[in-house]
mmCIF file of C-alpha atoms in Angstrom:
data_model
loop_
_atom_site.group_PDB
_atom_site.id
_atom_site.type_symbol
_atom_site.label_atom_id
_atom_site.label_comp_id
_atom_site.label_asym_id
_atom_site.label_seq_id
_atom_site.Cartn_x
_atom_site.Cartn_y
_atom_site.Cartn_z
ATOM 1 C CA MET A 1 -0.099 -0.013 -0.198
ATOM 2 C CA LYS A 2 1.701 3.207 -0.967
ATOM 3 C CA ALA A 3 0.394 6.627 0.418
ATOM 4 C CA GLU A 4 1.097 9.823 -1.439
ATOM 5 C CA VAL A 5 3.165 12.708 0.179
ATOM 6 C CA HIS A 6 1.119 16.044 0.055
ATOM 7 C CA ILE A 7 3.446 18.895 -0.045
ATOM 8 C CA VAL A 8 1.333 21.717 1.526
ATOM 9 C CA GLU A 9 1.564 25.322 -0.299
ATOM 10 C CA THR A 10 2.153 27.883 2.252
ATOM 11 C CA GLU A 11 1.824 31.820 2.039
ATOM 12 C CA THR A 12 5.160 32.149 2.949
ATOM 13 C CA ALA A 13 8.299 29.882 3.169
ATOM 14 C CA GLN A 14 8.772 30.747 6.714
ATOM 15 C CA GLU A 15 5.897 30.807 8.460
ATOM 16 C CA PHE A 16 2.669 28.468 8.641
ATOM 17 C CA SER A 17 -0.705 28.767 9.818
ATOM 18 C CA ALA A 18 -1.921 26.548 12.886
ATOM 19 C CA GLU A 19 -4.273 24.837 10.363
ATOM 20 C CA THR A 20 -1.338 23.947 8.020
ATOM 21 C CA VAL A 21 0.495 22.386 10.508
ATOM 22 C CA ILE A 22 -2.271 20.471 11.866
ATOM 23 C CA ARG A 23 -2.903 19.293 8.190
ATOM 24 C CA ILE A 24 0.592 18.363 8.116
ATOM 25 C CA LEU A 25 0.598 16.247 11.308
ATOM 26 C CA GLN A 26 -2.727 14.781 10.300
ATOM 27 C CA HIS A 27 -1.449 13.480 7.079
ATOM 28 C CA VAL A 28 1.958 12.180 8.068
ATOM 29 C CA GLY A 29 0.623 10.587 11.546
ATOM 30 C CA PRO A 30 -1.892 8.104 9.886
ATOM 31 C CA THR A 31 0.510 7.457 7.135
ATOM 32 C CA VAL A 32 3.180 6.296 9.435
ATOM 33 C CA ASP A 33 0.778 4.741 11.446
ATOM 34 C CA ASP A 34 -0.158 2.570 8.293
ATOM 35 C CA ILE A 35 3.567 1.990 7.168
ATOM 36 C CA ILE A 36 4.069 0.515 11.221
ATOM 37 C CA LYS A 37 1.344 -1.684 10.751
ATOM 38 C CA GLU A 38 2.956 -3.185 7.449
ATOM 39 C CA ILE A 39 6.637 -3.257 9.279
ATOM 40 C CA ASN A 40 4.862 -5.308 12.113
ATOM 41 C CA GLU A 41 3.068 -7.578 9.522
ATOM 42 C CA ILE A 42 6.414 -8.021 8.149
ATOM 43 C CA TYR A 43 8.296 -8.819 11.314
ATOM 44 C CA LYS A 44 5.480 -11.571 12.161
ATOM 45 C CA ASN A 45 5.880 -12.978 9.114
ATOM 46 C CA ALA A 46 9.555 -13.058 8.612
ATOM 47 C CA GLU A 47 11.319 -15.953 7.509
ATOM 48 C CA ILE A 48 14.838 -14.967 8.406
ATOM 49 C CA ASN A 49 16.398 -12.109 10.365
ATOM 50 C CA LYS A 50 13.539 -11.482 12.772
ATOM 51 C CA GLU A 51 15.499 -9.874 15.516
ATOM 52 C CA VAL A 52 16.589 -7.266 12.749
ATOM 53 C CA CYS A 53 13.020 -6.785 11.964
ATOM 54 C CA LEU A 54 12.132 -6.289 15.336
ATOM 55 C CA ILE A 55 14.789 -3.670 15.936
ATOM 56 C CA MET A 56 13.285 -1.782 12.554
ATOM 57 C CA ALA A 57 9.886 -2.105 13.807
ATOM 58 C CA ASN A 58 10.732 -0.344 16.955
ATOM 59 C CA ARG A 59 12.489 2.245 15.465
ATOM 60 C CA ALA A 60 9.402 3.256 13.456
ATOM 61 C CA TYR A 61 7.345 2.813 16.298
ATOM 62 C CA SER A 62 9.639 5.256 18.142
ATOM 63 C CA ALA A 63 8.950 7.979 15.636
ATOM 64 C CA SER A 64 5.214 7.182 15.623
ATOM 65 C CA GLN A 65 5.202 8.105 19.261
ATOM 66 C CA ALA A 66 6.897 11.340 18.738
ATOM 67 C CA ILE A 67 4.265 12.595 16.169
ATOM 68 C CA ILE A 68 1.628 11.610 18.765
ATOM 69 C CA ILE A 69 3.506 13.635 21.287
ATOM 70 C CA MET A 70 3.495 16.815 18.925
ATOM 71 C CA LYS A 71 0.049 16.532 18.011
ATOM 72 C CA GLU A 72 -1.069 16.585 21.263
ATOM 73 C CA ARG A 73 0.901 19.466 22.233
ATOM 74 C CA ILE A 74 -0.163 21.655 19.362
ATOM 75 C CA THR A 75 -3.970 20.809 20.007
ATOM 76 C CA ARG A 76 -3.474 21.567 23.971
ATOM 77 C CA ASN A 77 -1.391 24.802 23.435
ATOM 78 C CA GLU A 78 -1.651 26.772 20.045
ATOM 79 C CA GLU A 79 0.647 29.123 21.356
ATOM 80 C CA LYS A 80 3.158 26.292 21.060
ATOM 81 C CA LEU A 81 2.599 26.282 17.368
ATOM 82 C CA LYS A 82 5.240 29.143 16.590
ATOM 83 C CA ASN A 83 8.005 26.348 16.848
ATOM 84 C CA PHE A 84 6.154 24.367 14.560
ATOM 85 C CA ARG A 85 5.782 26.832 11.808
ATOM 86 C CA THR A 86 8.903 26.550 9.583
ATOM 87 C CA GLU A 87 9.511 24.961 6.378
ATOM 88 C CA THR A 88 12.481 23.087 7.805
ATOM 89 C CA TYR A 89 10.188 21.487 10.156
ATOM 90 C CA ARG A 90 7.662 20.655 7.265
ATOM 91 C CA LEU A 91 10.622 19.092 5.674
ATOM 92 C CA ALA A 92 11.841 17.208 8.457
ATOM 93 C CA LEU A 93 8.481 15.631 8.906
ATOM 94 C CA GLN A 94 8.366 14.579 5.112
ATOM 95 C CA ARG A 95 11.494 13.208 5.315
ATOM 96 C CA LEU A 96 10.572 11.147 8.578
ATOM 97 C CA GLU A 97 7.874 9.780 6.513
ATOM 98 C CA LYS A 98 10.075 8.802 3.780
ATOM 99 C CA VAL A 99 12.563 7.325 6.089
ATOM 100 C CA ILE A 100 9.884 5.122 7.698
ATOM 101 C CA ARG A 101 9.151 4.001 4.420
ATOM 102 C CA ASP A 102 12.773 3.059 3.889
ATOM 103 C CA ILE A 103 12.877 1.255 6.836
ATOM 104 C CA LYS A 104 9.668 -0.925 5.724
ATOM 105 C CA ASP A 105 11.497 -1.855 2.510
ATOM 106 C CA TYR A 106 14.384 -2.812 4.157
ATOM 107 C CA THR A 107 12.518 -4.854 6.934
ATOM 108 C CA TYR A 108 10.607 -6.638 3.715
ATOM 109 C CA LYS A 109 13.945 -7.441 2.095
ATOM 110 C CA VAL A 110 15.808 -8.643 4.857
ATOM 111 C CA SER A 111 12.715 -10.748 6.190
ATOM 112 C CA LYS A 112 12.466 -13.161 3.124
ATOM 113 C CA LEU A 113 14.562 -15.815 1.946
ATOM 114 C CA ASN A 114 13.618 -15.749 -1.832
ATOM 115 C CA ARG A 115 13.411 -11.750 -1.949
ATOM 116 C CA PHE A 116 16.783 -10.764 -1.279
ATOM 117 C CA PHE A 117 20.078 -12.717 -1.336
ATOM 118 C CA ILE A 118 21.707 -11.499 1.804
ATOM 119 C CA ARG A 119 25.364 -10.557 1.597
ATOM 120 C CA PHE A 120 26.435 -9.620 4.758
ATOM 121 C CA PHE A 121 28.091 -6.193 3.514
ATOM 122 C CA SER A 122 25.349 -4.791 1.536
ATOM 123 C CA ALA A 123 22.857 -5.527 3.979
ATOM 124 C CA LYS A 124 24.782 -3.983 6.652
ATOM 125 C CA TYR A 125 25.521 -0.973 4.706
ATOM 126 C CA GLU A 126 21.855 -0.612 3.890
ATOM 127 C CA TYR A 127 20.960 -1.107 7.537
ATOM 128 C CA GLU A 128 23.363 1.579 8.658
ATOM 129 C CA ASP A 129 22.157 4.018 5.866
ATOM 130 C CA VAL A 130 18.771 3.634 6.631
ATOM 131 C CA ILE A 131 19.625 4.194 10.630
ATOM 132 C CA GLU A 132 21.789 7.073 10.057
ATOM 133 C CA LYS A 133 18.778 8.755 7.862
ATOM 134 C CA TYR A 134 16.451 7.925 10.643
ATOM 135 C CA ASP A 135 18.418 9.235 13.641
ATOM 136 C CA LEU A 136 19.305 12.532 11.578
ATOM 137 C CA CYS A 137 15.309 12.971 11.056
ATOM 138 C CA MET A 138 14.547 12.296 14.611
ATOM 139 C CA LYS A 139 17.301 14.759 15.971
ATOM 140 C CA ASN A 140 15.887 17.390 13.781
ATOM 141 C CA LEU A 141 12.658 16.991 15.119
ATOM 142 C CA GLN A 142 13.780 16.632 18.623
ATOM 143 C CA VAL A 143 15.539 20.102 18.392
ATOM 144 C CA ILE A 144 12.341 21.679 17.976
ATOM 145 C CA LEU A 145 10.576 19.828 21.016
ATOM 146 C CA ARG A 146 13.880 20.254 23.307
ATOM 147 C CA VAL A 147 13.434 24.131 22.676
ATOM 148 C CA ASN A 148 9.840 23.985 23.300
ATOM 149 C CA ASN A 149 9.943 21.928 26.430
ATOM 150 C CA ALA A 150 12.190 24.072 27.945
ATOM 151 C CA PHE A 151 10.309 27.017 27.512
ATOM 152 C CA TYR A 152 7.050 25.635 28.824
ATOM 153 C CA ARG A 153 8.281 23.150 31.297
ATOM 154 C CA ALA A 154 7.850 25.639 34.255
ATOM 155 C CA LYS A 155 4.452 26.821 33.339
ATOM 156 C CA ASP A 156 3.446 23.254 32.542
ATOM 157 C CA LYS A 157 4.963 22.141 35.909
ATOM 158 C CA THR A 158 2.813 24.768 37.776
ATOM 159 C CA GLU A 159 -0.380 23.806 35.915
ATOM 160 C CA GLU A 160 0.304 19.940 36.584
ATOM 161 C CA THR A 161 1.029 20.372 40.179
ATOM 162 C CA LYS A 162 -2.164 22.572 40.639
ATOM 163 C CA LYS A 163 -4.290 19.654 39.082
ATOM 164 C CA VAL A 164 -2.529 16.832 41.397
ATOM 165 C CA GLU A 165 -3.165 18.885 44.619
ATOM 166 C CA LYS A 166 -6.374 19.437 43.418
ATOM 167 C CA ALA A 167 -7.042 15.668 42.706
ATOM 168 C CA LEU A 168 -5.456 14.838 46.114
ATOM 169 C CA GLU A 169 -7.697 17.224 47.926
ATOM 170 C CA LYS A 170 -10.792 15.665 46.339
ATOM 171 C CA THR A 171 -9.354 12.332 47.456
ATOM 172 C CA GLU A 172 -8.606 13.250 50.750
ATOM 173 C CA LYS A 173 -12.168 14.596 51.100
ATOM 174 C CA VAL A 174 -13.557 11.163 50.175
#
């Protein structure tokens, strides 16, 4: 199953509207989820290299969790969108989607005896290439998340503390 990559046109190359960011995440998230389901099926049906397939499935799953966190943060606080409005960020998400597809393709190749004559060096090289691209994508996306986290950590912690205190007070009254 092949999903299409949709490039979103914007008013400027530097800034997106909230709707554009949400559209990008809504597209990438389900697409990545579908690819991860395919990777899991490949893993379950692997004839060989089951451990390699599991490692690749775990990498893809980690990426989907990052997307879920981004969506939740954006919908929780639109003010945080300013960190998600760059062309670089959009391109990073699209690269992530492509890398997840590459992970799926590699996982498929190494999972079947009749599909891929495994030569150690070529399989190792391809693995390292896919993982290097994956790590770079995740690093690019995580930089934005770290900056965002540092800025809002104190505010969120205060809000969370108030919620916990309120919940504990209710529990104490019971």
